[in-house]
Tab-separated table of C-alpha atoms in Angstrom:
chain	number	residue	atom	x	y	z
A	20	MET	CA	0.000	0.000	0.000
A	21	PRO	CA	1.508	3.385	-0.934
A	22	THR	CA	2.743	5.544	1.908
A	23	THR	CA	0.493	8.333	0.625
A	24	LEU	CA	-2.634	6.307	1.477
A	25	ASN	CA	-2.977	7.822	4.938
A	26	SER	CA	-3.134	11.363	3.581
A	27	VAL	CA	-5.567	10.278	0.859
A	28	ILE	CA	-7.899	8.768	3.455
A	29	ALA	CA	-7.648	11.787	5.722
A	30	THR	CA	-8.554	14.067	2.824
A	31	ASN	CA	-11.139	12.034	0.925
A	32	LEU	CA	-12.922	10.194	3.715
A	33	ALA	CA	-13.412	13.058	6.121
A	34	PRO	CA	-17.087	13.187	7.178
A	35	LYS	CA	-19.372	15.408	5.124
A	36	VAL	CA	-22.539	14.850	7.151
A	37	SER	CA	-24.501	17.354	9.160
A	38	SER	CA	-28.067	16.327	9.951
A	39	ASN	CA	-30.390	15.255	12.736
A	40	TRP	CA	-30.268	11.697	11.345
A	41	LEU	CA	-26.702	11.303	12.507
A	42	ASN	CA	-24.933	12.438	15.647
A	43	ARG	CA	-21.330	11.329	15.911
A	44	ASP	CA	-17.908	12.861	16.180
A	45	VAL	CA	-15.847	13.845	13.187
A	46	TYR	CA	-12.987	11.457	12.798
A	47	SER	CA	-9.664	11.375	11.099
A	48	ARG	CA	-7.742	8.133	11.342
A	49	ARG	CA	-4.382	6.985	10.079
A	50	ILE	CA	-4.334	3.407	8.879
A	51	SER	CA	-2.122	0.810	7.282
A	52	PHE	CA	-3.723	-1.955	5.213
A	53	SER	CA	-0.543	-3.943	4.688
A	54	SER	CA	-2.240	-7.069	6.109
A	55	VAL	CA	-5.351	-6.669	3.984
A	56	ASN	CA	-5.283	-7.725	0.353
A	57	CYS	CA	-8.789	-7.802	-1.117
A	58	SER	CA	-9.568	-7.935	-4.799
A	59	LEU	CA	-12.229	-8.737	-7.365
A	60	GLU	CA	-11.874	-10.913	-10.419
A	61	THR	CA	-14.424	-10.861	-13.226
A	62	THR	CA	-14.678	-14.188	-15.007
A	63	GLU	CA	-15.079	-14.641	-18.755
A	64	ASP	CA	-18.822	-14.847	-18.199
A	65	GLU	CA	-19.784	-11.376	-16.932
A	66	ARG	CA	-22.360	-12.879	-14.593
A	67	TRP	CA	-19.678	-14.225	-12.226
A	68	VAL	CA	-17.204	-12.419	-9.971
A	69	LYS	CA	-14.695	-13.727	-7.479
A	70	LEU	CA	-14.400	-11.868	-4.176
A	71	LYS	CA	-10.969	-12.223	-2.600
A	72	SER	CA	-9.170	-11.293	0.591
A	73	GLY	CA	-5.749	-12.820	0.995
A	74	ASN	CA	-6.193	-16.579	0.585
A	75	ASP	CA	-9.981	-16.367	0.956
A	76	SER	CA	-12.100	-16.269	-2.184
A	77	LEU	CA	-15.681	-16.835	-3.249
A	78	GLU	CA	-17.219	-16.747	-6.706
A	79	ILE	CA	-20.765	-15.365	-6.790
A	80	CYS	CA	-23.337	-14.427	-9.397
A	81	ARG	CA	-23.438	-10.639	-9.849
A	82	VAL	CA	-27.244	-10.700	-9.588
A	83	VAL	CA	-28.085	-12.106	-6.169
A	84	ASN	CA	-31.440	-13.589	-5.144
A	85	GLY	CA	-32.476	-11.761	-1.962
A	86	MET	CA	-34.585	-13.797	0.470
A	87	TRP	CA	-35.784	-11.089	2.897
A	88	GLN	CA	-39.174	-11.563	1.268
A	89	THR	CA	-39.520	-15.027	2.818
A	90	SER	CA	-39.755	-13.476	6.287
A	91	GLY	CA	-43.413	-12.450	6.092
A	92	GLY	CA	-45.218	-9.355	4.836
A	93	TRP	CA	-45.053	-10.256	1.120
A	94	GLY	CA	-47.475	-13.167	1.118
A	95	LYS	CA	-47.550	-16.664	2.552
A	96	ILE	CA	-44.644	-18.802	1.399
A	97	ASP	CA	-45.255	-22.499	0.714
A	98	ARG	CA	-42.045	-24.432	1.387
A	99	ASN	CA	-42.310	-26.812	-1.554
A	100	ASP	CA	-43.246	-24.046	-3.990
A	101	ALA	CA	-40.408	-21.891	-2.663
A	102	VAL	CA	-37.787	-24.597	-3.101
A	103	ASP	CA	-39.094	-25.381	-6.592
A	104	ALA	CA	-38.670	-21.688	-7.413
A	105	MET	CA	-35.119	-21.664	-6.052
A	106	LEU	CA	-34.285	-24.534	-8.393
A	107	ARG	CA	-35.716	-22.618	-11.345
A	108	TYR	CA	-33.580	-19.581	-10.508
A	109	ALA	CA	-30.473	-21.754	-10.156
A	110	ASP	CA	-31.246	-23.614	-13.388
A	111	ALA	CA	-31.399	-20.219	-15.121
A	112	GLY	CA	-27.910	-19.350	-13.871
A	113	LEU	CA	-29.067	-17.193	-10.947
A	114	SER	CA	-27.495	-19.412	-8.338
A	115	THR	CA	-26.437	-17.085	-5.502
A	116	PHE	CA	-28.898	-16.684	-2.631
A	117	ASP	CA	-28.775	-14.138	0.195
A	118	MET	CA	-30.493	-14.766	3.517
A	119	ALA	CA	-30.138	-14.087	7.245
A	120	ASP	CA	-30.738	-15.650	10.616
A	121	ILE	CA	-33.545	-13.074	11.089
A	122	TYR	CA	-35.250	-13.640	7.708
A	123	GLY	CA	-37.869	-16.098	8.931
A	124	PRO	CA	-37.392	-19.529	7.295
A	125	SER	CA	-34.814	-18.395	4.728
A	126	GLU	CA	-31.930	-20.517	6.035
A	127	ASP	CA	-34.192	-23.552	6.456
A	128	LEU	CA	-35.440	-23.160	2.864
A	129	TYR	CA	-31.866	-23.031	1.653
A	130	GLY	CA	-31.108	-26.245	3.535
A	131	VAL	CA	-33.988	-28.064	1.824
A	132	PHE	CA	-32.954	-26.568	-1.514
A	133	ILE	CA	-29.268	-27.517	-1.260
A	134	ASN	CA	-30.161	-31.095	-0.334
A	135	ARG	CA	-32.379	-31.323	-3.414
A	136	VAL	CA	-29.512	-29.999	-5.510
A	137	ARG	CA	-27.251	-32.713	-4.072
A	138	ARG	CA	-29.801	-35.382	-4.971
A	139	GLU	CA	-31.066	-34.083	-8.302
A	140	ARG	CA	-28.193	-32.215	-9.947
A	141	PRO	CA	-24.620	-33.188	-10.928
A	142	PRO	CA	-21.638	-32.272	-8.685
A	143	GLU	CA	-20.416	-29.517	-11.028
A	144	TYR	CA	-23.842	-27.845	-10.708
A	145	LEU	CA	-23.509	-27.809	-6.921
A	146	GLU	CA	-20.216	-25.936	-7.181
A	147	LYS	CA	-22.030	-22.901	-8.645
A	148	ILE	CA	-24.573	-22.676	-5.817
A	149	LYS	CA	-23.658	-20.081	-3.196
A	150	GLY	CA	-25.483	-19.299	0.026
A	151	LEU	CA	-24.699	-15.941	1.633
A	152	THR	CA	-26.170	-15.503	5.067
A	153	LYS	CA	-26.084	-12.822	7.765
A	154	TRP	CA	-25.735	-12.889	11.483
A	155	VAL	CA	-27.597	-10.027	13.194
A	156	PRO	CA	-27.033	-10.440	16.950
A	157	PRO	CA	-28.103	-8.117	19.748
A	158	PRO	CA	-25.173	-6.007	20.971
A	159	VAL	CA	-24.379	-8.292	23.909
A	160	LYS	CA	-21.003	-9.574	25.042
A	161	MET	CA	-19.421	-11.421	22.132
A	162	THR	CA	-17.784	-14.505	23.651
A	163	SER	CA	-16.223	-17.243	21.558
A	164	SER	CA	-18.888	-19.754	22.598
A	165	TYR	CA	-21.765	-17.371	21.870
A	166	VAL	CA	-20.476	-16.616	18.375
A	167	ARG	CA	-19.789	-20.292	17.641
A	168	GLU	CA	-23.244	-21.408	18.824
A	169	ASN	CA	-24.984	-18.940	16.529
A	170	ILE	CA	-22.878	-19.821	13.503
A	171	ASP	CA	-23.494	-23.510	14.151
A	172	LYS	CA	-27.242	-22.823	14.087
A	173	SER	CA	-26.969	-21.324	10.613
A	174	ARG	CA	-24.752	-24.178	9.395
A	175	LYS	CA	-27.292	-26.717	10.627
A	176	LYS	CA	-30.279	-24.934	9.087
A	177	MET	CA	-28.508	-24.444	5.768
A	178	ALA	CA	-27.247	-28.061	5.767
A	179	VAL	CA	-23.647	-27.086	5.058
A	180	ALA	CA	-20.383	-27.880	6.811
A	181	SER	CA	-19.001	-24.435	5.949
A	182	LEU	CA	-20.918	-21.211	5.292
A	183	ASP	CA	-19.974	-19.733	1.909
A	184	MET	CA	-20.193	-16.228	3.341
A	185	LEU	CA	-21.108	-14.861	6.747
A	186	GLN	CA	-22.132	-11.183	6.591
A	187	PHE	CA	-22.018	-9.566	10.028
A	188	HIS	CA	-24.298	-6.754	11.205
A	189	TRP	CA	-23.946	-4.677	14.392
A	190	TRP	CA	-26.565	-2.331	15.803
A	191	ASP	CA	-24.655	-0.109	18.247
A	192	TYR	CA	-21.265	1.393	17.426
A	193	ALA	CA	-20.961	2.711	20.985
A	194	ASN	CA	-20.384	-0.923	21.905
A	195	ASP	CA	-17.147	-2.037	20.264
A	196	GLY	CA	-18.012	-5.703	20.780
A	197	TYR	CA	-18.296	-5.959	17.016
A	198	LEU	CA	-14.507	-6.295	16.900
A	199	ASP	CA	-14.609	-9.205	19.345
A	200	ALA	CA	-17.332	-10.878	17.269
A	201	LEU	CA	-15.363	-10.467	14.050
A	202	LYS	CA	-12.204	-11.878	15.612
A	203	HIS	CA	-14.158	-14.926	16.778
A	204	LEU	CA	-15.664	-15.245	13.300
A	205	THR	CA	-12.139	-15.159	11.883
A	206	ASP	CA	-11.228	-18.043	14.196
A	207	LEU	CA	-14.244	-20.007	12.928
A	208	LYS	CA	-13.143	-19.290	9.367
A	209	GLU	CA	-9.716	-20.711	10.140
A	210	GLN	CA	-11.453	-23.798	11.575
A	211	GLY	CA	-13.297	-24.276	8.282
A	212	LYS	CA	-16.798	-23.351	9.474
A	213	ILE	CA	-16.902	-20.188	7.333
A	214	LYS	CA	-15.319	-19.662	3.908
A	215	THR	CA	-15.454	-15.859	3.729
A	216	ILE	CA	-16.284	-13.080	6.185
A	217	ALA	CA	-18.204	-9.993	5.106
A	218	LEU	CA	-20.193	-7.127	6.599
A	219	THR	CA	-23.636	-5.675	6.159
A	220	ASN	CA	-24.681	-2.065	6.795
A	221	PHE	CA	-21.337	-0.934	8.202
A	222	ASP	CA	-20.313	2.656	7.566
A	223	THR	CA	-17.011	3.840	6.147
A	224	GLU	CA	-15.465	4.719	9.500
A	225	ARG	CA	-16.165	1.323	11.055
A	226	LEU	CA	-15.084	-0.552	7.920
A	227	GLN	CA	-11.786	1.302	8.157
A	228	ILE	CA	-11.387	0.311	11.827
A	229	ILE	CA	-12.208	-3.320	11.054
A	230	LEU	CA	-9.619	-3.477	8.283
A	231	GLU	CA	-7.090	-1.806	10.561
A	232	ASN	CA	-7.628	-4.713	12.955
A	233	GLY	CA	-6.709	-7.208	10.268
A	234	ILE	CA	-10.154	-8.761	9.763
A	235	PRO	CA	-10.222	-10.396	6.292
A	236	VAL	CA	-13.427	-8.784	5.001
A	237	VAL	CA	-14.294	-9.442	1.344
A	238	SER	CA	-17.427	-7.281	1.023
A	239	ASN	CA	-19.920	-4.953	2.689
A	240	GLN	CA	-23.620	-5.233	1.866
A	241	VAL	CA	-25.214	-1.777	1.691
A	242	GLN	CA	-28.314	-0.033	0.431
A	243	HIS	CA	-27.598	1.372	-3.035
A	244	SER	CA	-29.867	2.471	-5.876
A	245	ILE	CA	-30.150	5.181	-8.501
A	246	VAL	CA	-31.906	7.225	-5.798
A	247	ASP	CA	-29.582	6.249	-2.954
A	248	MET	CA	-26.046	6.892	-4.192
A	249	ARG	CA	-24.494	7.303	-0.718
A	250	PRO	CA	-22.085	4.372	-1.150
A	251	GLN	CA	-20.379	6.229	-4.011
A	252	GLN	CA	-19.507	9.245	-1.882
A	253	ARG	CA	-17.258	7.760	0.802
A	254	MET	CA	-17.586	3.994	0.983
A	255	ALA	CA	-16.555	3.369	-2.631
A	256	GLN	CA	-13.388	5.413	-2.115
A	257	LEU	CA	-12.286	3.215	0.776
A	258	CYS	CA	-13.237	0.119	-1.196
A	259	GLU	CA	-11.106	1.316	-4.096
A	260	LEU	CA	-8.149	1.804	-1.770
A	261	THR	CA	-8.496	-1.552	0.013
A	262	GLY	CA	-10.155	-3.905	-2.481
A	263	VAL	CA	-13.238	-4.600	-0.348
A	264	LYS	CA	-16.289	-4.860	-2.613
A	265	LEU	CA	-19.936	-3.869	-2.275
A	266	ILE	CA	-22.990	-6.094	-2.532
A	267	THR	CA	-26.036	-3.878	-2.857
A	268	TYR	CA	-29.646	-4.221	-1.797
A	269	GLY	CA	-32.642	-1.943	-2.302
A	270	THR	CA	-31.454	-1.579	-5.888
A	271	VAL	CA	-35.002	-1.721	-7.302
A	272	MET	CA	-36.361	-0.084	-4.126
A	273	GLY	CA	-38.730	-2.897	-3.256
A	274	GLY	CA	-40.357	-2.627	-6.680
A	275	LEU	CA	-40.832	1.150	-6.746
A	276	LEU	CA	-38.343	1.323	-9.614
A	277	SER	CA	-40.678	-0.488	-11.989
A	278	GLU	CA	-43.387	0.069	-14.585
A	279	LYS	CA	-45.985	-0.671	-11.911
A	280	PHE	CA	-45.457	2.725	-10.273
A	281	LEU	CA	-44.962	4.778	-13.428
A	282	GLY	CA	-47.683	7.392	-13.844
A	283	THR	CA	-49.196	6.842	-10.404
A	284	ASN	CA	-50.271	9.450	-7.873
A	285	LEU	CA	-49.949	8.141	-4.342
A	286	THR	CA	-51.421	11.310	-2.845
A	287	ILE	CA	-54.888	10.237	-4.016
A	288	PRO	CA	-56.291	7.385	-1.878
A	289	PHE	CA	-56.788	4.129	-3.819
A	290	ALA	CA	-55.665	5.802	-7.064
A	291	GLY	CA	-52.517	3.729	-7.484
A	292	PRO	CA	-50.805	0.540	-6.335
A	293	ARG	CA	-50.795	-0.049	-2.598
A	294	LEU	CA	-47.611	0.195	-0.590
A	295	ASP	CA	-48.482	-3.089	1.044
A	296	THR	CA	-45.083	-4.654	1.742
A	297	PRO	CA	-42.344	-3.746	4.228
A	298	SER	CA	-39.925	-3.007	1.384
A	299	LEU	CA	-42.306	-0.682	-0.485
A	300	GLN	CA	-42.998	1.237	2.716
A	301	LYS	CA	-39.303	1.441	3.540
A	302	TYR	CA	-38.204	2.734	0.150
A	303	LYS	CA	-41.100	5.169	-0.209
A	304	LYS	CA	-39.514	6.954	2.769
A	305	MET	CA	-36.269	7.090	0.811
A	306	VAL	CA	-38.104	8.649	-2.129
A	307	ASP	CA	-39.580	11.276	0.194
A	308	ALA	CA	-36.150	12.054	1.656
A	309	TRP	CA	-34.582	12.204	-1.801
A	310	GLY	CA	-36.997	14.571	-3.517
A	311	GLY	CA	-40.609	13.428	-3.426
A	312	TRP	CA	-42.982	11.556	-5.689
A	313	ASN	CA	-43.099	14.074	-8.544
A	314	LEU	CA	-39.328	13.968	-9.028
A	315	PHE	CA	-39.437	10.195	-8.721
A	316	GLN	CA	-42.008	10.067	-11.532
A	317	ASN	CA	-39.631	12.097	-13.667
A	318	LEU	CA	-36.943	9.491	-12.952
A	319	LEU	CA	-39.292	6.620	-13.834
A	320	ARG	CA	-40.204	8.257	-17.153
A	321	THR	CA	-36.530	8.679	-17.985
A	322	MET	CA	-35.790	5.076	-17.083
A	323	LYS	CA	-38.768	3.861	-19.105
A	324	ASN	CA	-37.399	5.626	-22.183
A	325	ILE	CA	-34.053	3.913	-21.665
A	326	ALA	CA	-35.695	0.548	-21.035
A	327	SER	CA	-37.782	0.825	-24.211
A	328	LYS	CA	-34.702	1.788	-26.206
A	329	HIS	CA	-32.936	-1.413	-25.131
A	330	GLY	CA	-35.988	-3.686	-25.043
A	331	VAL	CA	-35.779	-4.344	-21.300
A	332	SER	CA	-37.665	-3.342	-18.141
A	333	ILE	CA	-37.146	-0.472	-15.694
A	334	PRO	CA	-35.838	-2.838	-12.949
A	335	THR	CA	-33.266	-4.213	-15.394
A	336	VAL	CA	-31.997	-0.685	-16.067
A	337	ALA	CA	-31.974	0.066	-12.318
A	338	VAL	CA	-29.775	-2.913	-11.473
A	339	ARG	CA	-27.434	-2.466	-14.447
A	340	TYR	CA	-26.830	1.165	-13.462
A	341	VAL	CA	-25.773	0.188	-9.937
A	342	LEU	CA	-23.667	-2.778	-11.095
A	343	ASP	CA	-21.700	-0.279	-13.200
A	344	GLN	CA	-20.829	1.843	-10.149
A	345	GLN	CA	-17.421	1.870	-8.497
A	346	GLY	CA	-16.753	-1.007	-6.121
A	347	VAL	CA	-19.993	-2.900	-6.783
A	348	ALA	CA	-19.502	-6.649	-7.172
A	349	GLY	CA	-23.130	-7.734	-7.028
A	350	SER	CA	-26.646	-6.390	-6.688
A	351	MET	CA	-29.602	-8.031	-5.056
A	352	ILE	CA	-33.136	-8.509	-6.325
A	353	GLY	CA	-35.717	-9.711	-3.819
A	354	VAL	CA	-37.431	-12.966	-4.740
A	355	ARG	CA	-41.009	-13.816	-3.767
A	356	LEU	CA	-40.432	-17.537	-4.019
A	357	GLY	CA	-43.443	-19.393	-5.366
A	358	LEU	CA	-45.464	-16.188	-5.662
A	359	ALA	CA	-43.805	-14.225	-8.472
A	360	GLU	CA	-40.729	-14.570	-10.679
A	361	HIS	CA	-38.454	-12.191	-12.565
A	362	ILE	CA	-35.903	-14.604	-14.048
A	363	GLN	CA	-36.100	-13.104	-17.552
A	364	ASP	CA	-35.610	-9.532	-16.331
A	365	ALA	CA	-32.724	-10.603	-14.090
A	366	ASN	CA	-30.879	-12.431	-16.850
A	367	ALA	CA	-31.347	-9.460	-19.200
A	368	ILE	CA	-29.113	-7.431	-16.865
A	369	PHE	CA	-25.998	-9.271	-18.019
A	370	SER	CA	-26.378	-8.316	-21.675
A	371	LEU	CA	-27.568	-4.729	-21.108
A	372	VAL	CA	-25.019	-2.002	-21.837
A	373	LEU	CA	-25.984	1.532	-20.832
A	374	ASP	CA	-24.432	4.109	-23.128
A	375	GLU	CA	-23.283	7.620	-22.286
A	376	GLU	CA	-26.618	9.118	-23.349
A	377	ASP	CA	-28.471	6.771	-20.979
A	378	VAL	CA	-26.258	7.618	-18.031
A	379	ASP	CA	-26.411	11.361	-18.723
A	380	SER	CA	-30.211	11.336	-18.891
A	381	ILE	CA	-30.450	9.525	-15.560
A	382	GLN	CA	-27.981	11.878	-13.886
A	383	GLU	CA	-29.834	14.900	-15.262
A	384	VAL	CA	-32.752	13.836	-13.062
A	385	THR	CA	-30.904	12.535	-10.026
A	386	LYS	CA	-28.857	15.718	-9.605
A	387	LYS	CA	-32.137	17.477	-8.780
A	388	GLY	CA	-32.646	15.267	-5.740
A	389	ASN	CA	-31.341	15.758	-2.233
A	390	ASP	CA	-27.953	14.426	-1.183
A	391	LEU	CA	-28.970	11.496	1.038
A	392	LEU	CA	-25.552	11.464	2.687
A	393	GLN	CA	-26.462	14.861	4.116
A	394	VAL	CA	-30.027	13.845	4.956
A	395	ILE	CA	-29.490	10.337	6.361
A	396	GLY	CA	-25.788	9.839	6.941
A	397	ASP	CA	-23.342	7.232	5.694
A	398	CYS	CA	-24.146	3.647	4.697
A	399	GLY	CA	-26.227	1.900	7.344
A	400	ASP	CA	-26.838	5.038	9.405
A	401	GLU	CA	-30.585	4.727	8.771
A	402	TYR	CA	-30.473	1.789	11.218
A	403	ARG	CA	-28.688	3.736	13.929
A	404	ARG	CA	-30.422	7.094	14.044
A	405	THR	CA	-30.343	8.882	17.402
C-alpha cells in the first residue's frame, strides 16, 4: 500500500454529514492496510465475480437472489413451492442466494434446496450454488462460545459444513463488541466453518477500523440504488483503496423502480398501487427524503425511455446502473419464491449495456434530488439514528 494512502484517506474520507439523522464525532484516522489484500476478479462470463481477501475467495453471481421476502409481509410462502422456485432460478444461472438468521425460514429453505440440488443435480452444478447468510445479533457480550453457537445454528439450518459467506451486522457502534465478534468469526473461518467473512450495513469509518484490525473482510452489503447513491460518496473510495467490494440491496427499491409505479399518484387514496409490503414502505420513505414523488415520476419516465430503447424493463436498467458503479460486485433482487418470478428480467441485466446518453439522462434527473448522505448519513446510518 503506498505511503500516501494515509493522507488520501484523511482528505477524501473526512465526514461530510450534518443532519439530525446522525450524531457522531468527526474522525480522522491513520491506517495501514498492509495485512489486507482484497480484490475482485471478473470471469469470462460477466455474470460471475470472485471476491478475494488474501487466501480467501468466493465466486458469486453478480445478480443475487435476496430472500428477505420469505420473512413475512409479502405473502404466505409455501415451502415446496419456494424450493421449486429456487431450483428454477439456479437452473437459469441465478445461483447465488442471500439470507439471514432473522429472515424467517430463509436458512431452512436453503437447507432443503441444497439437499435437493445434491440429490437431483450433478456435482459440477452444486459448485455454482452459493449461500450468503447474515448474522444479526443483539449487541451483547461477544464470547467465543456465543459466536460459535450462533454460527453452528446457521450451518445446521442451511445443511452445510461451511458457510460460503457470513455477513455480520452490528446495531450499536458505541459498543465495540463488534470487533470481538469479528475476531471470533475469523477463528471459525480458520477452523473451516466459514469460507469468507463480510459485513452488512457498516459505515465507512467502522469498515476502516475493522480493516485496521486485520479482519479479512471481502465485502460490505449496503443499500444502493439510482436514488440512494451514498455508497459512491465515501464507501466506494475506501473500497477502491483496500479492495473490499460492495454487494447492494434496495437496488429496485422494493419494486418502486418499476413500470408498476410509473404514472401513479400516491397522494390520491386508492388511485394507485398499494404500498403493502415492508420493502415498499421502507423505500417510499427514501423517495420522500430524496426529492418526493413528482421527481421520482420524472426518474421513472426517464428510465422507461431507456428501457424501451434497449428492449428491457425499468428494474433491469436500475440494477445495471448500480452494477456499473465503483466497487460494486453484485446487486440483489428480492425474490417472492413461489409467488412471483423475474428470471427473464434478471438475466437481461448481463447483456444490457448503458451508453453515455443513458447515463447522462439519468444523472440529469438525479442531480435534482437531495444528497442522502447529508439527509441520512453514511451507509447503514438509517439503522442507527439517534
